[in-house]
Short mmCIF file of C-alpha atoms in Angstrom, two decimals:
data_model
loop_
_atom_site.label_atom_id
_atom_site.label_comp_id
_atom_site.label_asym_id
_atom_site.label_seq_id
_atom_site.Cartn_x
_atom_site.Cartn_y
_atom_site.Cartn_z
CA UNK A 29 18.26 26.81 -14.32
CA UNK A 30 17.67 23.32 -13.87
CA UNK A 31 14.53 21.14 -14.29
CA UNK A 32 13.34 18.54 -11.60
CA UNK A 33 11.91 15.57 -13.26
CA UNK A 34 9.96 12.32 -12.33
CA UNK A 35 12.72 9.79 -12.55
CA UNK A 36 12.63 6.13 -13.81
CA UNK A 37 11.44 4.38 -10.86
CA UNK A 38 10.84 0.50 -11.68
CA UNK A 39 9.56 -1.22 -15.05
CA UNK A 40 5.84 -1.36 -13.83
CA UNK A 41 5.50 1.99 -12.23
CA UNK A 42 4.93 4.59 -15.10
CA UNK A 43 3.12 7.61 -13.11
CA UNK A 44 2.16 8.64 -9.55
CA UNK A 45 0.73 11.28 -7.38
CA UNK A 46 2.33 14.52 -5.70
CA UNK A 47 1.94 13.33 -2.15
CA UNK A 48 3.40 16.39 -0.75
CA UNK A 49 5.67 19.29 -1.36
CA UNK A 50 8.34 19.53 0.98
CA UNK A 51 9.83 22.74 -0.29
CA UNK A 52 7.87 26.15 -1.36
CA UNK A 53 8.80 28.27 -4.11
CA UNK A 54 11.78 30.95 -2.83
CA UNK A 55 13.44 28.01 -0.61
CA UNK A 56 17.15 27.43 -0.97
CA UNK A 57 17.73 23.70 -2.11
CA UNK A 58 21.12 21.76 -1.75
CA UNK A 59 22.03 19.26 -4.45
CA UNK A 60 20.48 15.79 -3.38
CA UNK A 61 17.79 17.61 -1.04
CA UNK A 62 14.64 15.83 -1.40
CA UNK A 63 11.74 18.54 -2.47
CA UNK A 64 8.72 16.29 -2.94
CA UNK A 65 7.20 13.12 -1.95
CA UNK A 66 5.49 11.00 -4.76
CA UNK A 67 3.23 8.19 -3.89
CA UNK A 68 3.09 5.52 -6.48
CA UNK A 69 1.22 2.17 -6.63
CA UNK A 70 3.65 0.48 -4.17
CA UNK A 71 5.76 2.85 -2.05
CA UNK A 72 6.22 6.68 -1.31
CA UNK A 73 9.20 8.30 -3.18
CA UNK A 74 11.47 11.18 -2.33
CA UNK A 75 12.02 13.30 -5.50
CA UNK A 76 15.71 14.93 -4.97
CA UNK A 77 16.96 18.28 -6.46
CA UNK A 78 20.07 17.63 -8.93
CA UNK A 79 21.51 21.13 -8.51
CA UNK A 80 21.57 23.85 -5.82
CA UNK A 81 19.92 26.71 -6.09
CA UNK A 82 16.56 28.61 -5.60
CA UNK A 83 13.06 26.97 -5.92
CA UNK A 84 11.58 29.23 -8.32
CA UNK A 85 8.30 27.30 -9.78
CA UNK A 86 6.25 24.37 -8.87
CA UNK A 87 4.62 23.03 -11.81
CA UNK A 88 2.09 20.77 -10.17
CA UNK A 89 -0.02 20.78 -7.34
CA UNK A 90 -0.24 18.16 -4.47
CA UNK A 91 -2.84 15.59 -5.64
CA UNK A 92 -1.91 15.85 -9.09
CA UNK A 93 -0.70 12.96 -11.23
CA UNK A 94 2.33 12.93 -13.01
CA UNK A 95 4.45 10.54 -15.72
CA UNK A 96 8.04 9.50 -15.76
CA UNK A 97 9.82 12.29 -17.54
CA UNK A 98 7.40 15.10 -16.48
CA UNK A 99 9.23 18.11 -15.31
CA UNK A 100 7.59 19.12 -11.84
CA UNK A 101 9.69 22.14 -10.57
CA UNK A 102 12.45 24.69 -11.49
CA UNK A 103 15.29 25.43 -9.70
CA UNK A 104 17.48 28.53 -10.64
CA UNK A 105 21.10 28.54 -9.59
CA UNK A 106 20.92 32.07 -9.02
CA UNK A 107 20.02 33.31 -5.56
CA UNK A 108 18.47 36.37 -6.86
CA UNK A 109 16.45 34.71 -9.14
CA UNK A 110 13.03 36.45 -9.42
CA UNK A 111 11.04 34.06 -7.26
CA UNK A 112 7.15 34.07 -7.45
CA UNK A 113 4.88 33.84 -4.73
CA UNK A 114 4.55 30.02 -3.00
CA UNK A 115 0.99 29.91 -4.42
CA UNK A 116 2.10 30.17 -8.10
CA UNK A 117 1.60 26.55 -9.17
CA UNK A 118 0.85 24.66 -12.30
CA UNK A 119 -2.78 25.73 -12.75
CA UNK A 120 -1.66 29.24 -12.56
CA UNK A 121 1.19 28.64 -15.28
CA UNK A 122 -1.15 26.53 -17.42
CA UNK A 123 -3.99 29.46 -17.46
CA UNK A 124 -1.80 32.29 -18.52
CA UNK A 125 -3.87 32.38 -22.05
CA UNK A 126 -4.19 35.29 -24.34
CA UNK A 127 -7.53 36.63 -23.09
CA UNK A 128 -10.32 37.71 -25.11
CA UNK A 129 -10.55 41.37 -26.11
CA UNK A 130 -13.59 42.00 -23.82
CA UNK A 131 -11.18 40.32 -20.79
CA UNK A 132 -9.03 43.55 -20.73
CA UNK A 133 -11.90 45.80 -19.75
CA UNK A 134 -12.89 46.91 -16.37
CA UNK A 135 -16.48 45.87 -16.72
CA UNK A 136 -16.99 42.30 -15.16
CA UNK A 137 -16.45 39.60 -17.26
CA UNK A 138 -19.53 37.53 -18.76
CA UNK A 139 -18.18 34.21 -19.05
CA UNK A 140 -21.12 32.41 -21.09
CA UNK A 141 -20.00 34.89 -23.95
CA UNK A 142 -16.83 33.45 -24.21
CA UNK A 143 -14.73 30.45 -23.59
CA UNK A 144 -14.53 29.05 -20.01
CA UNK A 145 -11.19 29.12 -18.70
CA UNK A 146 -10.33 26.99 -15.66
CA UNK A 147 -7.34 25.50 -14.33
CA UNK A 148 -6.85 21.76 -14.12
CA UNK A 149 -7.13 21.56 -10.32
CA UNK A 150 -10.33 23.54 -10.63
CA UNK A 151 -11.68 21.14 -13.27
CA UNK A 152 -10.76 18.08 -11.30
CA UNK A 153 -12.48 19.11 -8.11
CA UNK A 154 -15.66 20.13 -10.03
CA UNK A 155 -15.89 16.72 -11.48
CA UNK A 156 -15.32 15.49 -7.80
CA UNK A 157 -17.70 17.42 -6.44
CA UNK A 158 -20.45 17.32 -9.33
CA UNK A 159 -20.24 21.11 -9.83
CA UNK A 160 -21.17 23.09 -12.81
CA UNK A 161 -18.49 25.14 -13.49
CA UNK A 162 -20.49 27.67 -15.62
CA UNK A 163 -22.00 28.48 -12.43
CA UNK A 164 -18.98 29.49 -10.44
CA UNK A 165 -18.18 33.08 -9.98
CA UNK A 166 -14.21 33.62 -10.05
CA UNK A 167 -12.23 35.85 -7.81
CA UNK A 168 -10.03 36.44 -11.04
CA UNK A 169 -10.86 39.70 -12.76
CA UNK A 170 -9.93 37.87 -15.67
CA UNK A 171 -12.54 35.37 -15.68
CA UNK A 172 -10.08 32.68 -14.99
CA UNK A 173 -11.77 29.88 -12.31
CA UNK A 174 -9.14 28.40 -9.80
CA UNK A 175 -9.20 25.68 -7.00
CA UNK A 176 -10.41 28.19 -4.28
CA UNK A 177 -13.28 29.24 -6.32
CA UNK A 178 -14.78 25.82 -6.74
CA UNK A 179 -14.37 25.19 -3.03
CA UNK A 180 -15.77 28.40 -2.13
CA UNK A 181 -19.04 27.50 -4.28
CA UNK A 182 -19.25 24.21 -2.98
CA UNK A 183 -19.22 25.47 0.51
CA UNK A 184 -22.21 28.06 -0.44
CA UNK A 185 -24.30 24.89 -1.93
CA UNK A 186 -25.48 22.04 -0.56
CA UNK A 187 -25.47 19.03 -2.95
CA UNK A 188 -28.78 18.16 -4.33
CA UNK A 189 -30.30 15.04 -5.07
CA UNK A 190 -29.95 15.42 -8.63
CA UNK A 191 -26.14 16.20 -8.08
CA UNK A 192 -25.49 13.24 -5.96
CA UNK A 193 -27.57 11.02 -8.54
CA UNK A 194 -25.27 12.32 -11.54
CA UNK A 195 -21.62 11.94 -9.64
CA UNK A 196 -22.48 9.23 -7.29
CA UNK A 197 -25.27 6.65 -8.27
CA UNK A 198 -24.53 4.19 -5.94
CA UNK A 199 -25.07 6.59 -2.94
CA UNK A 200 -28.10 8.31 -4.21
CA UNK A 201 -30.31 6.96 -1.36
CA UNK A 202 -28.41 9.22 0.99
CA UNK A 203 -30.51 12.24 2.18
CA UNK A 204 -28.59 15.72 1.71
CA UNK A 205 -29.38 16.18 5.39
CA UNK A 206 -27.57 13.38 6.81
CA UNK A 207 -24.19 13.62 7.67
CA UNK A 208 -21.67 11.91 5.38
CA UNK A 209 -17.86 12.15 4.74
CA UNK A 210 -16.54 11.61 1.20
CA UNK A 211 -12.89 10.39 0.98
CA UNK A 212 -10.77 10.19 -2.03
CA UNK A 213 -8.91 7.17 -2.43
CA UNK A 214 -4.95 7.04 -1.93
CA UNK A 215 -3.25 5.89 -4.94
CA UNK A 216 -1.82 2.85 -2.86
CA UNK A 217 -5.34 2.06 -1.96
CA UNK A 218 -6.85 2.26 -5.31
CA UNK A 219 -4.03 -0.09 -6.48
CA UNK A 220 -4.71 -2.70 -3.65
CA UNK A 221 -8.47 -2.63 -4.63
CA UNK A 222 -7.82 -3.00 -8.26
CA UNK A 223 -5.21 -5.76 -7.51
CA UNK A 224 -7.75 -7.63 -5.29
CA UNK A 225 -10.22 -7.78 -7.48
CA UNK A 226 -8.13 -8.91 -10.46
CA UNK A 227 -6.97 -11.76 -8.43
CA UNK A 228 -10.48 -12.71 -7.54
CA UNK A 229 -11.35 -12.67 -11.40
CA UNK A 230 -8.11 -14.30 -12.78
CA UNK A 231 -7.37 -17.24 -10.13
CA UNK A 232 -9.62 -20.13 -8.91
CA UNK A 233 -9.04 -19.38 -5.42
CA UNK A 234 -10.22 -21.76 -2.88
CA UNK A 235 -9.49 -21.87 1.03
CA UNK A 236 -8.88 -24.66 3.30
CA UNK A 237 -8.81 -24.44 7.01
CA UNK A 238 -7.03 -26.44 10.15
CA UNK A 239 -6.33 -25.53 13.63
CA UNK A 240 -2.83 -25.68 15.40
CA UNK A 241 -2.24 -26.37 19.20
CA UNK A 242 0.14 -23.68 20.09
CA UNK A 243 1.29 -25.01 23.27
CA UNK A 244 4.80 -26.49 22.34
CA UNK A 245 5.55 -23.08 20.47
CA UNK A 246 4.38 -21.15 23.57
CA UNK A 247 6.38 -23.16 26.08
CA UNK A 248 9.42 -23.15 23.87
CA UNK A 249 9.30 -19.29 23.63
CA UNK A 250 8.72 -18.90 27.33
CA UNK A 251 11.79 -21.09 27.95
CA UNK A 252 14.06 -19.29 25.58
CA UNK A 253 13.03 -15.90 25.41
CA UNK A 254 15.50 -14.45 27.60
CA UNK A 255 18.47 -16.02 26.62
CA UNK A 256 17.22 -15.41 22.80
CA UNK A 257 16.89 -11.80 23.63
CA UNK A 258 20.18 -11.58 25.45
CA UNK A 259 22.29 -13.18 22.50
CA UNK A 260 20.56 -11.87 19.62
CA UNK A 261 19.10 -8.41 20.92
CA UNK A 262 15.56 -9.13 19.05
CA UNK A 263 12.43 -11.01 20.65
CA UNK A 264 11.80 -14.51 19.69
CA UNK A 265 8.18 -14.42 18.12
CA UNK A 266 5.55 -16.39 16.44
CA UNK A 267 6.68 -15.09 13.21
CA UNK A 268 9.84 -16.99 12.73
CA UNK A 269 8.23 -20.31 13.70
CA UNK A 270 5.74 -19.75 10.81
CA UNK A 271 8.20 -18.73 8.53
CA UNK A 272 10.33 -21.59 9.20
CA UNK A 273 7.45 -23.92 9.08
CA UNK A 274 6.12 -22.60 5.45
CA UNK A 275 9.56 -23.11 4.19
CA UNK A 276 9.59 -26.70 5.00
CA UNK A 277 6.39 -27.08 3.77
CA UNK A 278 6.85 -25.40 0.49
CA UNK A 279 9.89 -27.88 0.09
CA UNK A 280 7.31 -30.62 0.19
CA UNK A 281 4.61 -29.28 -1.63
CA UNK A 282 6.72 -27.11 -4.25
CA UNK A 283 3.59 -25.96 -6.63
CA UNK A 284 2.65 -23.78 -3.65
CA UNK A 285 6.06 -21.92 -4.36
CA UNK A 286 4.88 -21.44 -7.97
CA UNK A 287 3.42 -19.01 -10.28
CA UNK A 288 1.37 -19.29 -13.89
CA UNK A 289 2.78 -17.61 -16.60
CA UNK A 290 0.69 -18.13 -20.00
CA UNK A 291 0.35 -21.77 -20.19
CA UNK A 292 3.53 -22.46 -18.02
CA UNK A 293 3.99 -23.21 -14.53
CA UNK A 294 7.12 -21.52 -13.14
CA UNK A 295 8.31 -23.33 -10.11
CA UNK A 296 10.77 -21.36 -7.69
CA UNK A 297 13.51 -23.05 -6.08
CA UNK A 298 14.23 -20.21 -3.72
CA UNK A 299 12.08 -19.03 -0.86
CA UNK A 300 11.53 -15.27 -0.46
CA UNK A 301 8.85 -14.93 2.23
CA UNK A 302 6.15 -11.79 2.00
CA UNK A 303 4.85 -10.60 5.36
CA UNK A 304 1.78 -8.55 5.37
CA UNK A 305 2.25 -5.39 7.56
CA UNK A 306 -0.40 -3.04 8.06
CA UNK A 307 0.16 0.75 7.86
CA UNK A 308 -1.94 3.68 7.97
CA UNK A 309 -1.93 3.86 3.61
CA UNK A 310 -3.06 0.03 3.71
CA UNK A 311 -1.55 -3.38 3.63
CA UNK A 312 1.85 -3.52 2.16
CA UNK A 313 4.08 -6.89 2.02
CA UNK A 314 7.50 -6.55 2.40
CA UNK A 315 9.65 -9.55 1.44
CA UNK A 316 12.24 -11.60 3.57
CA UNK A 317 14.49 -12.81 1.10
CA UNK A 318 16.07 -16.60 1.14
CA UNK A 319 14.21 -17.19 4.12
CA UNK A 320 15.14 -20.92 4.16
CA UNK A 321 19.04 -19.61 4.74
CA UNK A 322 17.93 -17.66 7.79
CA UNK A 323 17.90 -18.71 11.44
CA UNK A 324 15.41 -17.89 13.80
CA UNK A 325 17.07 -14.20 14.73
CA UNK A 326 17.91 -13.47 11.12
CA UNK A 327 13.98 -14.11 10.43
CA UNK A 328 12.93 -11.99 13.26
CA UNK A 329 15.43 -9.16 12.69
CA UNK A 330 14.22 -8.71 9.05
CA UNK A 331 10.70 -8.98 9.99
CA UNK A 332 11.01 -6.14 12.65
CA UNK A 333 13.37 -3.80 10.32
CA UNK A 334 10.84 -4.53 7.22
CA UNK A 335 7.87 -3.74 9.44
CA UNK A 336 9.60 -0.24 11.01
CA UNK A 337 10.20 0.64 7.38
CA UNK A 338 6.72 0.17 6.09
CA UNK A 339 5.34 2.13 9.22
CA UNK A 340 7.46 4.77 8.66
CA UNK A 341 6.67 4.92 4.84
CA UNK A 342 10.30 3.91 3.84
CA UNK A 343 10.13 1.00 1.99
CA UNK A 344 11.98 0.45 -1.50
CA UNK A 345 10.69 -1.29 -4.12
CA UNK A 346 13.27 -3.97 -4.00
CA UNK A 347 11.69 -4.37 -0.43
CA UNK A 348 8.21 -5.34 -2.08
CA UNK A 349 9.00 -7.35 -5.26
CA UNK A 350 9.78 -10.91 -6.04
CA UNK A 351 7.75 -12.63 -3.15
CA UNK A 352 7.37 -16.69 -3.75
CA UNK A 353 4.55 -17.03 -0.91
CA UNK A 354 2.84 -14.69 1.88
CA UNK A 355 2.07 -15.03 5.48
CA UNK A 356 -0.62 -12.53 6.93
CA UNK A 357 -1.31 -12.52 10.44
CA UNK A 358 -4.99 -11.29 11.35
CA UNK A 359 -4.84 -12.44 14.69
CA UNK A 360 -2.84 -9.37 16.03
CA UNK A 361 -6.22 -7.55 15.53
CA UNK A 362 -8.04 -10.17 16.93
CA UNK A 363 -9.49 -12.02 14.04
CA UNK A 364 -10.72 -15.85 14.83
CA UNK A 365 -10.95 -16.87 11.35
CA UNK A 366 -10.82 -15.57 7.73
CA UNK A 367 -10.11 -16.36 4.08
CA UNK A 368 -6.91 -14.26 2.94
CA UNK A 369 -6.67 -13.13 -0.48
CA UNK A 370 -3.99 -14.05 -2.86
CA UNK A 371 -1.17 -11.67 -3.29
CA UNK A 372 -0.62 -12.22 -7.23
CA UNK A 373 0.67 -13.80 -9.22
CA UNK A 374 1.84 -15.80 -6.13
CA UNK A 375 -0.50 -19.03 -5.81
CA UNK A 376 -0.45 -19.48 -1.90
CA UNK A 377 -1.13 -17.38 0.98
CA UNK A 378 -0.99 -18.62 4.76
CA UNK A 379 -3.65 -16.54 7.18
CA UNK A 380 -2.45 -16.91 10.91
CA UNK A 381 -5.36 -15.78 13.38
CA UNK A 382 -5.77 -15.24 17.32
CA UNK A 383 -4.53 -17.74 19.90
CA UNK A 384 -7.49 -18.74 21.92
CA UNK A 385 -8.17 -20.97 24.98
CA UNK A 386 -10.66 -23.63 23.81
CA UNK A 387 -11.26 -27.14 24.95
CA UNK A 388 -9.32 -30.04 23.29
CA UNK A 389 -9.97 -33.67 23.70
CA UNK A 390 -6.77 -35.15 24.83
CA UNK A 391 -7.89 -38.94 24.74
CA UNK A 392 -11.25 -40.39 24.98
CA UNK A 393 -11.51 -39.63 28.51
CA UNK A 394 -9.47 -36.29 28.96
CA UNK A 395 -10.37 -32.63 28.21
CA UNK A 396 -7.82 -29.70 28.34
CA UNK A 397 -8.09 -26.27 27.82
CA UNK A 398 -5.36 -25.56 24.92
CA UNK A 399 -3.87 -22.28 23.25
CA UNK A 400 -5.49 -22.98 19.77
CA UNK A 401 -4.87 -21.11 16.14
CA UNK A 402 -7.18 -21.34 13.33
CA UNK A 403 -4.79 -21.28 10.15
CA UNK A 404 -6.01 -20.66 6.57
CA UNK A 405 -4.65 -21.61 3.40
CA UNK A 406 -6.03 -19.92 0.20
CA UNK A 407 -4.56 -21.37 -3.11
CA UNK A 408 -5.00 -21.13 -6.75
CA UNK A 409 -6.90 -24.18 -7.69
CA UNK A 410 -5.82 -23.98 -11.45
CA UNK A 411 -2.54 -25.70 -10.51
CA UNK A 412 -3.10 -26.80 -6.69
CA UNK A 413 -5.10 -29.70 -5.94
CA UNK A 414 -7.16 -30.28 -2.54
CA UNK A 415 -4.96 -32.95 -1.78
CA UNK A 416 -1.73 -30.86 -1.78
CA UNK A 417 -3.15 -27.71 -0.33
CA UNK A 418 -4.57 -29.80 2.87
CA UNK A 419 -1.19 -31.88 2.81
CA UNK A 420 0.65 -28.45 2.97
CA UNK A 421 -1.54 -26.89 6.00
CA UNK A 422 -1.06 -30.34 7.80
CA UNK A 423 2.68 -30.20 7.58
CA UNK A 424 2.71 -26.78 8.95
CA UNK A 425 0.62 -27.76 12.01
CA UNK A 426 2.79 -30.68 12.54
CA UNK A 427 5.64 -28.88 12.61
CA UNK A 428 4.37 -26.09 14.91
CA UNK A 429 3.17 -28.82 17.08
CA UNK A 430 6.28 -30.35 17.49
CA UNK A 431 8.83 -27.17 16.89
CA UNK A 432 11.97 -29.17 17.29
CA UNK A 433 11.21 -30.72 13.82
CA UNK A 434 11.73 -27.44 12.29
CA UNK A 435 15.61 -27.60 13.13
CA UNK A 436 15.72 -30.62 10.91
CA UNK A 437 13.34 -29.92 8.12
CA UNK A 438 13.36 -26.05 7.47
#
């Protein structure tokens, strides 16, 4: 018999949520085969069996929080092991407690006269829905309340105003007959929310704006895209130009490539650029390592690789750790202008936006329609002054409006 435990994941990760079981009790499992998917603050991780055998018990349900070192399942090396039914999970194991003498009688159990017994999953669901467990009638003849009992009770009763007020004061104004949908936040979304609020509380964040005439970059891409693809088997996009321009600007304004630790400023002499990627589970920021040492094709290939891994939920913790500066592109969703939020502990983030034709004054007498993009730099004013922030953004603008400079300065 072997125990499947939650392994050490990373220094900053001590717990996770069982996102889904990939196997059920009774299944035969080979050594190294995944049995569950664990959702952590940053990535989803597959938990592997270290032994071959029959999966005999699941000790946690989907949605339960587990800590590093917890035993989550049991694998028996003997194929003829007495395998319980698939629905036997931790909520049943934990509730196998000695019953009161009256509980063994055939008469219906009167729970008010004895200690109320409910599984952890049932208690959790009852808290979320604001249900009084003493009012739930269990199916179990021994009086144990399980998750499906709470679900059945919730379907039979509509939430009253007092219940809504008790559980969710912020939405007490919703009328019971009005249609609403309540969705539990995923662990990753909770972490994103927490970190964004922390950044706003802990950093003196300001944003400065500029606009870039994208004519030169677009002309260069148009002339070179076919040859570039044939030679490198990857498309020439805008992100490689912006990454190169950012690296060059960071070299000129190094405090934007730093972080604050206590009363010290740590200026980083390497350029690991985070590129924000939107997924179904929320925004993640995988990192392009040593972007200053990569050419355009290598950057495009790495961004494509990381974005694909992100959308397939295959990013590793290493892919997400240690960025020095971040680029985010709201333009792919049509955003014309926004103020990006810092990706702590970084002190700078560049926001790209939609390219839109706008009339631009060429000189005192001429106007032309040009493909223009607004760009935004959010920065931590604790160590970066407005002069440096504006200078950084102007440098990015100059390099992109004359992209041949990138060959010399990045």
